[in-house]
Short mmCIF file of C-alpha atoms in Angstrom, two decimals:
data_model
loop_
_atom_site.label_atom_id
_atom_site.label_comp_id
_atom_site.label_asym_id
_atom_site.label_seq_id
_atom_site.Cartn_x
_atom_site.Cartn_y
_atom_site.Cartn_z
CA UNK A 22 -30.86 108.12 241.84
CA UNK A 23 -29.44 106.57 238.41
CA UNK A 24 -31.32 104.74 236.68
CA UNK A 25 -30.31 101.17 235.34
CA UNK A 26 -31.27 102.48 231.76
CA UNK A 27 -28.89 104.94 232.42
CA UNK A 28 -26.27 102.65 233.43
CA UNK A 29 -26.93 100.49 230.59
CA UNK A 30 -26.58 104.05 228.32
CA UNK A 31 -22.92 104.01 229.55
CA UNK A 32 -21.87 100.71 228.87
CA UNK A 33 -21.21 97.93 231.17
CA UNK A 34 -19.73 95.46 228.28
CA UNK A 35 -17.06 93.42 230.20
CA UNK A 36 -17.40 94.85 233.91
CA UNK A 37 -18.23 92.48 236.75
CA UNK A 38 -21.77 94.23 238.20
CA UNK A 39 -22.78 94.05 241.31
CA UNK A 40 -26.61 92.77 241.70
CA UNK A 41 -27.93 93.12 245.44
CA UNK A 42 -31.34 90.88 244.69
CA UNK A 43 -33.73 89.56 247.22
CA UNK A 44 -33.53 85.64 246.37
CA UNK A 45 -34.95 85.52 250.48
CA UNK A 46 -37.78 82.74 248.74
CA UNK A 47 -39.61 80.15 251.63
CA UNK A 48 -37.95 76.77 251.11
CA UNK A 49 -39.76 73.47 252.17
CA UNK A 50 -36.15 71.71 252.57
CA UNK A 51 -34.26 72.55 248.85
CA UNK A 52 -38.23 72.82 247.22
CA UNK A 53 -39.05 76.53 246.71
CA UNK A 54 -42.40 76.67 247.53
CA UNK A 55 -42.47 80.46 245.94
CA UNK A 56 -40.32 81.77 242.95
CA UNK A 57 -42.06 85.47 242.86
CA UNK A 58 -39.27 87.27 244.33
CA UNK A 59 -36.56 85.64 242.03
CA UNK A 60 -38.31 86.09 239.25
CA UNK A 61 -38.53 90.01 240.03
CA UNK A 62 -35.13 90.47 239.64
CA UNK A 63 -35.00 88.43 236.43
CA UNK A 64 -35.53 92.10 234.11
CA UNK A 65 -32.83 93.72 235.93
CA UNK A 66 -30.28 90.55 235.35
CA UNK A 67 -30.99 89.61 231.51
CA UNK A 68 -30.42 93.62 230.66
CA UNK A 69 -27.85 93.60 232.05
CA UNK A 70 -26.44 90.00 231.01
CA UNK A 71 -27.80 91.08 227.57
CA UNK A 72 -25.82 94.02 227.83
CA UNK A 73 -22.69 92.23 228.06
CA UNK A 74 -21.84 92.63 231.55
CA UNK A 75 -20.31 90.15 234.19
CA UNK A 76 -23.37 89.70 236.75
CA UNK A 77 -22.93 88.92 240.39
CA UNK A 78 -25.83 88.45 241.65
CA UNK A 79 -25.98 88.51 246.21
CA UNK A 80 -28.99 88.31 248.69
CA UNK A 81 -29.78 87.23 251.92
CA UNK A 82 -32.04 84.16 252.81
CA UNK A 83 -33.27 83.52 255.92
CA UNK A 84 -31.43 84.28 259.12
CA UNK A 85 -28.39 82.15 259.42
CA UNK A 86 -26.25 83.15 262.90
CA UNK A 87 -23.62 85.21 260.74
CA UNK A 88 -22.13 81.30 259.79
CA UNK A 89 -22.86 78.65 257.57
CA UNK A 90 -26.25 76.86 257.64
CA UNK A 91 -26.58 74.41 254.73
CA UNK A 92 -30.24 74.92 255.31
CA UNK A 93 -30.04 78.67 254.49
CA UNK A 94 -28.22 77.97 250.78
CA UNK A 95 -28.84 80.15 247.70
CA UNK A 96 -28.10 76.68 245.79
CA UNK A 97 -31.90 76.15 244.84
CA UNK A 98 -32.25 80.13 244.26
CA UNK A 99 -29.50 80.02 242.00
CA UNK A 100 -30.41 77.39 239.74
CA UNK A 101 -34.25 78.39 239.67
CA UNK A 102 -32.80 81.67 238.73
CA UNK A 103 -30.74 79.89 235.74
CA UNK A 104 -34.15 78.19 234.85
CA UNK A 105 -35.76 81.63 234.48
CA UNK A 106 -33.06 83.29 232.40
CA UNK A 107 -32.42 79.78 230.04
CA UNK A 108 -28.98 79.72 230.69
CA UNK A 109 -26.51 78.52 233.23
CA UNK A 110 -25.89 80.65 236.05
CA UNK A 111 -22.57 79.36 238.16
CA UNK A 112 -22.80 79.36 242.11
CA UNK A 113 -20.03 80.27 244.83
CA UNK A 114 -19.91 78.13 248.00
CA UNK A 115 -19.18 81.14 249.95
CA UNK A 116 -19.62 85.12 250.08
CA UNK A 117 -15.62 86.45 249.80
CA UNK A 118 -13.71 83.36 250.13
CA UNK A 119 -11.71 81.16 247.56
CA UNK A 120 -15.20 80.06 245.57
CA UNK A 121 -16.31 83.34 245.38
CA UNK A 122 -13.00 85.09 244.34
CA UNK A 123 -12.79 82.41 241.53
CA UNK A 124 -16.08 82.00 240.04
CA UNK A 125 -16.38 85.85 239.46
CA UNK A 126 -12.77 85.85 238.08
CA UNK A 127 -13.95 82.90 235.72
CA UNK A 128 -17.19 85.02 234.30
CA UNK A 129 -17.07 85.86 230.96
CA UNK A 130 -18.97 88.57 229.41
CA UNK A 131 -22.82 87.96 229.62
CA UNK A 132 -22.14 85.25 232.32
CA UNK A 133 -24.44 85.25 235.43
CA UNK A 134 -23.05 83.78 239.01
CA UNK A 135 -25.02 84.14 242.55
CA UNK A 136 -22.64 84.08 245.57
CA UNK A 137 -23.62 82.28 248.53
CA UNK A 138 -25.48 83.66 251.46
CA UNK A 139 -24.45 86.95 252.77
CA UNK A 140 -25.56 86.19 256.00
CA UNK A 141 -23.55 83.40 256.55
CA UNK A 142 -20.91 86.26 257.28
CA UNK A 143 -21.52 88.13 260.16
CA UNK A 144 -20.37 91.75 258.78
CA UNK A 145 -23.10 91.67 256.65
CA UNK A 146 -25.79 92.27 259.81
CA UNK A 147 -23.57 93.70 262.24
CA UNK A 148 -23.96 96.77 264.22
CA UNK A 149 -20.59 97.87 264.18
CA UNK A 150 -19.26 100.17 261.41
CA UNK A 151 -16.38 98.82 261.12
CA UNK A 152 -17.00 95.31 260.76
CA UNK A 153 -19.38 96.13 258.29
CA UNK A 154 -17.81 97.72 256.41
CA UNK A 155 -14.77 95.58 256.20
CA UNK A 156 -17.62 93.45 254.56
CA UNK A 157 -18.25 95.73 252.17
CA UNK A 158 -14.79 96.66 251.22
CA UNK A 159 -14.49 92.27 250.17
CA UNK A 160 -17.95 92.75 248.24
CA UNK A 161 -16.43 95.58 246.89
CA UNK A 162 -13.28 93.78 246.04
CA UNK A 163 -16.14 91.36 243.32
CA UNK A 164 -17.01 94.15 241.19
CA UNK A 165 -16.78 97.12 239.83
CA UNK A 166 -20.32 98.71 239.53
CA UNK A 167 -23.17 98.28 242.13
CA UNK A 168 -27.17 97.65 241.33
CA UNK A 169 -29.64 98.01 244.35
CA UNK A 170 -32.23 95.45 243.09
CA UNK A 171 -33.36 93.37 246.35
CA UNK A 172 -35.99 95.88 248.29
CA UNK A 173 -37.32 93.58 250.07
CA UNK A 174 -33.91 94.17 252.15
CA UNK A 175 -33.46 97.93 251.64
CA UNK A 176 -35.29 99.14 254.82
CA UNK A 177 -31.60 97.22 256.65
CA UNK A 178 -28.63 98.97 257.11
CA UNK A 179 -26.68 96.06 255.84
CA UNK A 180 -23.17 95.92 253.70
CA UNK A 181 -24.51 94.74 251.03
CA UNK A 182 -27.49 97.18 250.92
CA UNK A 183 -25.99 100.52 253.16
CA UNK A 184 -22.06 100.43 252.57
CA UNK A 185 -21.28 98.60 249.58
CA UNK A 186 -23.12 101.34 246.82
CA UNK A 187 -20.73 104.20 248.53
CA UNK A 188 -17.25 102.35 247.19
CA UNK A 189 -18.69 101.63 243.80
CA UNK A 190 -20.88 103.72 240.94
CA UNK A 191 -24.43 102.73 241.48
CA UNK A 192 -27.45 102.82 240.28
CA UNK A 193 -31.16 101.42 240.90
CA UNK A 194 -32.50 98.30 238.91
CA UNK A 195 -35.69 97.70 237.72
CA UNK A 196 -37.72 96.43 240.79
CA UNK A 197 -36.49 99.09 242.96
CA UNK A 198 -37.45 101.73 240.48
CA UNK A 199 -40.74 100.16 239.73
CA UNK A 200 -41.67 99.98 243.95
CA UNK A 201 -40.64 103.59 244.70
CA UNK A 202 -42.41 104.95 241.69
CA UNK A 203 -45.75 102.58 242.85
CA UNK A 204 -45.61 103.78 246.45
CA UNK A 205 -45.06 107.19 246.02
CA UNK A 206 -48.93 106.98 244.33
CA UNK A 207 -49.69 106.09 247.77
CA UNK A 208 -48.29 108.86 249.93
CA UNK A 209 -48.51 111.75 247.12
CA UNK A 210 -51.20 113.07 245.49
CA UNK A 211 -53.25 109.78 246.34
CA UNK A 212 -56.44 109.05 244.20
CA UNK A 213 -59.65 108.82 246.70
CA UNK A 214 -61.35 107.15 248.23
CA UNK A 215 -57.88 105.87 249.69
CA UNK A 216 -58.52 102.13 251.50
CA UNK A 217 -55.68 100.81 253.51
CA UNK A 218 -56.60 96.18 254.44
CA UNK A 219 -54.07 95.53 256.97
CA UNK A 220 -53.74 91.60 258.46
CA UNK A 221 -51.11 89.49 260.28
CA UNK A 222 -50.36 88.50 263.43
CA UNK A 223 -49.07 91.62 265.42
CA UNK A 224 -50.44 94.78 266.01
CA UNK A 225 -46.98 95.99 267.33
CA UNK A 226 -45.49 94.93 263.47
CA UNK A 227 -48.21 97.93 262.34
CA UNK A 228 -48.53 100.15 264.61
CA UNK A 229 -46.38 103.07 263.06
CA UNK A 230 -47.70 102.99 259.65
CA UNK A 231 -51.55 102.80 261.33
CA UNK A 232 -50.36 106.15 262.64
CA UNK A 233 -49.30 107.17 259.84
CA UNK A 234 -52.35 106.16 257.45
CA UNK A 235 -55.03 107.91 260.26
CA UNK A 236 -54.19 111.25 258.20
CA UNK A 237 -53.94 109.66 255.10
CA UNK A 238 -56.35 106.94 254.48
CA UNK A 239 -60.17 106.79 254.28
CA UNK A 240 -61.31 103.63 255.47
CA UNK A 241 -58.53 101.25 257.27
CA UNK A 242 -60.14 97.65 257.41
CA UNK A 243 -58.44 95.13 259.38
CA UNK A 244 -58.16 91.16 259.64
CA UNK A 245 -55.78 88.93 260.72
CA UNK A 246 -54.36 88.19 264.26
CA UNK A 247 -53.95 91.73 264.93
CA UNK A 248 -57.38 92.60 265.18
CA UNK A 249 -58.19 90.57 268.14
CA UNK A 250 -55.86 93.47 270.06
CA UNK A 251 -58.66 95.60 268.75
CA UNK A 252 -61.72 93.75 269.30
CA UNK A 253 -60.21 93.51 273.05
CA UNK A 254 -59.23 97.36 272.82
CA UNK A 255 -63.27 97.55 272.93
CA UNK A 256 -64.47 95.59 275.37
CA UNK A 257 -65.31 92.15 273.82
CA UNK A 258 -64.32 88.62 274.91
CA UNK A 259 -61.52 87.05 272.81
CA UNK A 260 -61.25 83.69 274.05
CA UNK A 261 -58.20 82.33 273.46
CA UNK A 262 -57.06 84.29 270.34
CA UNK A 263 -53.99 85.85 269.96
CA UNK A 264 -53.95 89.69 271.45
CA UNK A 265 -51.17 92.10 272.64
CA UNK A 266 -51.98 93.24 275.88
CA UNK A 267 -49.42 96.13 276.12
CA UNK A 268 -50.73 97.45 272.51
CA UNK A 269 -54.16 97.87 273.77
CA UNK A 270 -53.61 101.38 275.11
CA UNK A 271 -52.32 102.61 271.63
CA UNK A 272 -55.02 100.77 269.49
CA UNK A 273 -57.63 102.23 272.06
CA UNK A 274 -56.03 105.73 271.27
CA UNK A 275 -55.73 105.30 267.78
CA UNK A 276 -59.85 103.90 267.55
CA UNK A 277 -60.80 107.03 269.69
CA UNK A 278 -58.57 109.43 266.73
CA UNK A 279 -59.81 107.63 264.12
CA UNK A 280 -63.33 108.94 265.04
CA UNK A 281 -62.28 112.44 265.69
CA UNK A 282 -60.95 112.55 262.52
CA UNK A 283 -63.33 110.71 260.50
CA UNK A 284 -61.61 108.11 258.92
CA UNK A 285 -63.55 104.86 259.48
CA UNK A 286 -61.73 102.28 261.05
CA UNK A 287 -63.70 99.00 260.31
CA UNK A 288 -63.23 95.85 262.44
CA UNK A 289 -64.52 92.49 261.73
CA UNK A 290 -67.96 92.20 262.78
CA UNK A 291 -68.04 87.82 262.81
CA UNK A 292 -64.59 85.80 262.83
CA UNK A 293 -64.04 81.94 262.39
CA UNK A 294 -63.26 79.99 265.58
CA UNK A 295 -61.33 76.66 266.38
CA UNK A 296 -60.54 74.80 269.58
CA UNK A 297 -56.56 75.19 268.71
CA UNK A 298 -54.60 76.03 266.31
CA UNK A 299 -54.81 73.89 262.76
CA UNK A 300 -51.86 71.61 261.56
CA UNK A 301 -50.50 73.46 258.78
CA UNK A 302 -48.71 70.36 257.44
CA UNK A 303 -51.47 67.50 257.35
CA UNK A 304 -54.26 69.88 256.81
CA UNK A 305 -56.73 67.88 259.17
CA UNK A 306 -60.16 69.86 259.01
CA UNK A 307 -60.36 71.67 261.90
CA UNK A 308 -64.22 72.22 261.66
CA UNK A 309 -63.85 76.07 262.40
CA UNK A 310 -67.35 77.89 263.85
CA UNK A 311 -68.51 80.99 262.96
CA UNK A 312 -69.25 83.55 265.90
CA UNK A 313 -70.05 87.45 266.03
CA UNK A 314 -67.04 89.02 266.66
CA UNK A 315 -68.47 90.02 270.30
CA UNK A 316 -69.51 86.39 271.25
CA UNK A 317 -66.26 84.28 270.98
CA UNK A 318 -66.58 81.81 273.36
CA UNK A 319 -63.77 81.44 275.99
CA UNK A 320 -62.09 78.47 274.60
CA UNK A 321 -61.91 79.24 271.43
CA UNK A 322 -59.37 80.93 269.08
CA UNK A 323 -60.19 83.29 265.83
CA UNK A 324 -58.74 82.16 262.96
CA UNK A 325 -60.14 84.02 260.15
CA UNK A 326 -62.85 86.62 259.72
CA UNK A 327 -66.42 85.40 258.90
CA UNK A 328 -68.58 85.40 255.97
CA UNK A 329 -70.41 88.40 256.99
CA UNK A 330 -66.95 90.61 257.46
CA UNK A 331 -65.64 88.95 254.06
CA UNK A 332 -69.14 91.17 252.56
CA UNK A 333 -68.59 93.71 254.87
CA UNK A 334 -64.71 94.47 254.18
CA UNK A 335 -65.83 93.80 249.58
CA UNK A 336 -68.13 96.30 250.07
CA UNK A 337 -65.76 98.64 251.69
CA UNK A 338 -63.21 98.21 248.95
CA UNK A 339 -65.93 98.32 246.07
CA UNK A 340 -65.99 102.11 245.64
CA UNK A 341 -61.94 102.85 246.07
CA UNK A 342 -59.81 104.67 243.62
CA UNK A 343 -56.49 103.15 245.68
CA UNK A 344 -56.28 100.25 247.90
CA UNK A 345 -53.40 99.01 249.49
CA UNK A 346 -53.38 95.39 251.23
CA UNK A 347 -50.85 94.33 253.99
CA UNK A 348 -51.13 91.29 255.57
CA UNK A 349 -53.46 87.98 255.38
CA UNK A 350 -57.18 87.96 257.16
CA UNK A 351 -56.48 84.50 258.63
CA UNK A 352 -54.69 81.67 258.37
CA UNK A 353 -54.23 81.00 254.97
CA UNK A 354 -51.85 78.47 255.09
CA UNK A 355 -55.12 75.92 255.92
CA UNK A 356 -58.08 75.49 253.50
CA UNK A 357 -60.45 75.89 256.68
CA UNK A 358 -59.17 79.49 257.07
CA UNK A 359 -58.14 80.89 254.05
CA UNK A 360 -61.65 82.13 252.98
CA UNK A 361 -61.30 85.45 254.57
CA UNK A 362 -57.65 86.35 252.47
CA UNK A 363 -59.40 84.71 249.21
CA UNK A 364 -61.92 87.22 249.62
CA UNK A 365 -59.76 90.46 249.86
CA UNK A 366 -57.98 89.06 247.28
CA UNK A 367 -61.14 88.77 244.88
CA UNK A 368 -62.49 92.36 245.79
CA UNK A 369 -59.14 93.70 244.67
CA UNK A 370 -58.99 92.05 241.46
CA UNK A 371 -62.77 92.97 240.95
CA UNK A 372 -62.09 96.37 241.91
CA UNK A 373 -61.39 99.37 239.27
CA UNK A 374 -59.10 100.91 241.83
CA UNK A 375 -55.06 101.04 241.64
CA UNK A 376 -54.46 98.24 243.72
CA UNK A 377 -51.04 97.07 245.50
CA UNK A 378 -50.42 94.27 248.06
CA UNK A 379 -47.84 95.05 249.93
CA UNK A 380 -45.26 91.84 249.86
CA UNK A 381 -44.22 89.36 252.37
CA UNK A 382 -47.59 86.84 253.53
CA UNK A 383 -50.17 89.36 251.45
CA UNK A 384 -48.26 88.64 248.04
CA UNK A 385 -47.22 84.87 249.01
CA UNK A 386 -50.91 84.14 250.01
CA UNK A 387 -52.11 85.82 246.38
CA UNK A 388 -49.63 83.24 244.33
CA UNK A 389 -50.38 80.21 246.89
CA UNK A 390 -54.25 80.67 246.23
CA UNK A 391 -54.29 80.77 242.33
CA UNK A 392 -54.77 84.75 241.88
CA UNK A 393 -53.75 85.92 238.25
CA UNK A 394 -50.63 88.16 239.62
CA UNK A 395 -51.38 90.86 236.22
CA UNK A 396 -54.74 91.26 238.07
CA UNK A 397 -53.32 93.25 240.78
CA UNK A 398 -52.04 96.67 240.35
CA UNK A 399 -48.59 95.76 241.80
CA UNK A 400 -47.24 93.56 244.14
CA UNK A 401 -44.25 94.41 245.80
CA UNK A 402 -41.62 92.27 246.81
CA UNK A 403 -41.18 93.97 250.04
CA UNK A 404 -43.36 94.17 252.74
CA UNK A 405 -41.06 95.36 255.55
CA UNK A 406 -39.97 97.70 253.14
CA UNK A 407 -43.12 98.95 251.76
CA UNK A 408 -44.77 99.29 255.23
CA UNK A 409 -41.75 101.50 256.28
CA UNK A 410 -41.85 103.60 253.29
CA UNK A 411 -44.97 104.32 253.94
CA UNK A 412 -44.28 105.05 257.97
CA UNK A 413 -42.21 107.89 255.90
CA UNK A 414 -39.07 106.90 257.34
CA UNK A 415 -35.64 106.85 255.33
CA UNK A 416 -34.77 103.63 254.28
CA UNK A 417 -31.37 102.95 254.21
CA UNK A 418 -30.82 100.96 251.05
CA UNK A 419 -32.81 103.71 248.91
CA UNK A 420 -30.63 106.84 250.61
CA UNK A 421 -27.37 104.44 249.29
CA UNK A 422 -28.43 104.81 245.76
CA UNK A 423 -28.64 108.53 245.78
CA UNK A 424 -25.87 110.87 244.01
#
């Protein structure tokens, strides 16, 4: 895989580069409520900018039907992105047409544009080969040298990410580099003890790497929606919370392994309950209750874990060489439950280990609740991607960039 340093070793004075980011920030309306994944691919645009080369910078954002969606618009991306590099950075209405053909035509050397949405065409998702990669062969038509820099989308076999790199040199930025050389320290030659903190809402959205990390890990803590699939897995009364019935059978069979094989597998012990859900916009308490995590009463919901599983799951983290954190405990999004993520958080900044959270809600929830970002080992800008890394599979996006 070529390195951007490499790249830049060349010579890319006066050539229009390709830059697949990840600009896929949340938006309340045109407000971007987080920056962290544009200002990732900041190092990777200024060197190259710096460098002398035409930049065209292209991500996704959201998931538009394959058309225009005003509400899906790079627009605010685009000029936060200008903000961060202190100069302007022009914008094409669309991803091939007219706008696009012209404002890269336009660039001078050192110049900076972001193209509109890729997803507002549909051969950028689609299925079919062909379509695809008549996509790809317009992208292609932009530029004349590719950078991979958005891996928060390279677990997709998109044309942007998959077929694009093939009709042009490439060569990884920064951000990719940095994430495969941070995750390989989690699959080889891993310092011990190894904890894994997995949250969020599905069980089914971990289930592969869980399998995965059973012969890895030492200690797999969980949190978040999911584990009410496993408190139900052993017998105990859930209330209302959300569970996975058809999971059950594999998170019974993966608690049963996990004690063959001696890695502990620690579940929350007390969890925070509600009569219904919180409003996430007005923030009205919601005067949670906390119950052991065998007692939830019937019409209740768990929320977050409780204050003696936020001790519990510190303690377990205390003595690790690596951790690696995927998902929130609760829902952070509300004051009332965001105790339980706040606490992970803390016992991996207090922690001597290598730590790395693993992107999407885990690294949002960090920024939203005032961590320090430096204090944290790494935090990746992909959590899809991370997660599927570490599942072992091949991920598209990162096979494209090899020679």
């Amino acid at each position: 895989m070529k390195t951007i340093d490499e790249l830049l070793a060349e010579g890319v004075g006066g050539k229009r580069v390709f830059v697949r980011a990840d600009l896929n920030v949340p938006l309340d309306g045109a407000v971007i409520t987080d920056d962290g994944r544009i200002r990732a691919v900041v190092p990777t645009v200024k060197a190259l900018a710096e460098a002398g080369a035409r930049v065209v910078v292209a991500s996704h954002l959201g998931r538009p039907k394959g058309a225009p969606d005003p509400a899906f618009s790079l627009a605010p991306a685009a000029a936060r992105l200008g903000e961060l590099l202190g100069t302007d950075v022009e914008f094409a209405t669309d991803t091939v047409g007219e706008s696009a053909r012209t404002t890269v035509a336009a660039l001078t050397d050192g110049q900076v544009a972001v193209i509109e949405n890729l997803r507002f065409n549909p051969g950028e998702t689609s299925k079919d080969d062909a379509e695809r990669g008549a996509f790809a062969d317009q992208l292609a038509a932009l530029a004349d040298v590719y950078v991979g820099d958005g891996f928060g989308a390279v677990h997709r076999r998109h044309a942007s990410v998959y077929d694009l790199p093939a009709r042009l040199p490439h060569a990884a930025g920064y951000l990719i580099a940095n994430e495969v050389t941070v995750l390989k320290k989690l699959t080889e030659d891993v310092q011990r003890p190894y904890v894994v903190v997995l949250g969020g809402a599905k069980v089914s959205d971990k289930l592969a790497v869980i399998d995965q990390l059973l012969g890895k890990a030492d200690r797999i803590l969980i949190g978040g929606g999911m584990a009410y699939t496993f408190l139900k897995a052993k017998g105990y009364e859930i209330g209302t919370s959300l569970v996975q019935e058809d999971q059950i059978p594999a998170v019974i069979e993966y608690i049963e392994r996990a004690e063959k094989t001696g890695v502990e597998l620690v579940l929350p012990v007390d969890t925070l309950v509600a009569p219904a859900f919180p409003d996430l916009k007005t923030k009205a308490p919601a005067r949670p209750t906390a119950v052991a995590a065998d007692a939830i009463p019937a019409d209740q919901l768990g929320l977050d874990i409780g204050p003696e599983t936020r001790k519990l799951y510190a303690s377990k983290i205390t003595d690790a060489a690596t951790v690696f954190w995927n998902g929130p405990m609760g829902v952070f999004e509300h004051p009332d439950f965001a105790e339980g993520t706040k606490a992970v958080a803390q016992a991996l900044v207090d922690s001597k280990a290598f730590t790395v959270v693993g992107g999407g809600d885990s690294a949002a929830a960090v920024r939203i609740l005032g961590f320090d970002e430096a204090a944290f080992g790494h935090i990746s800008t992909g959590g899809g991607a991370s997660l599927e890394y570490l599942e072992g599979k091949t991920l598209p996006g990162l096979a494209a960039l090899e020679d």
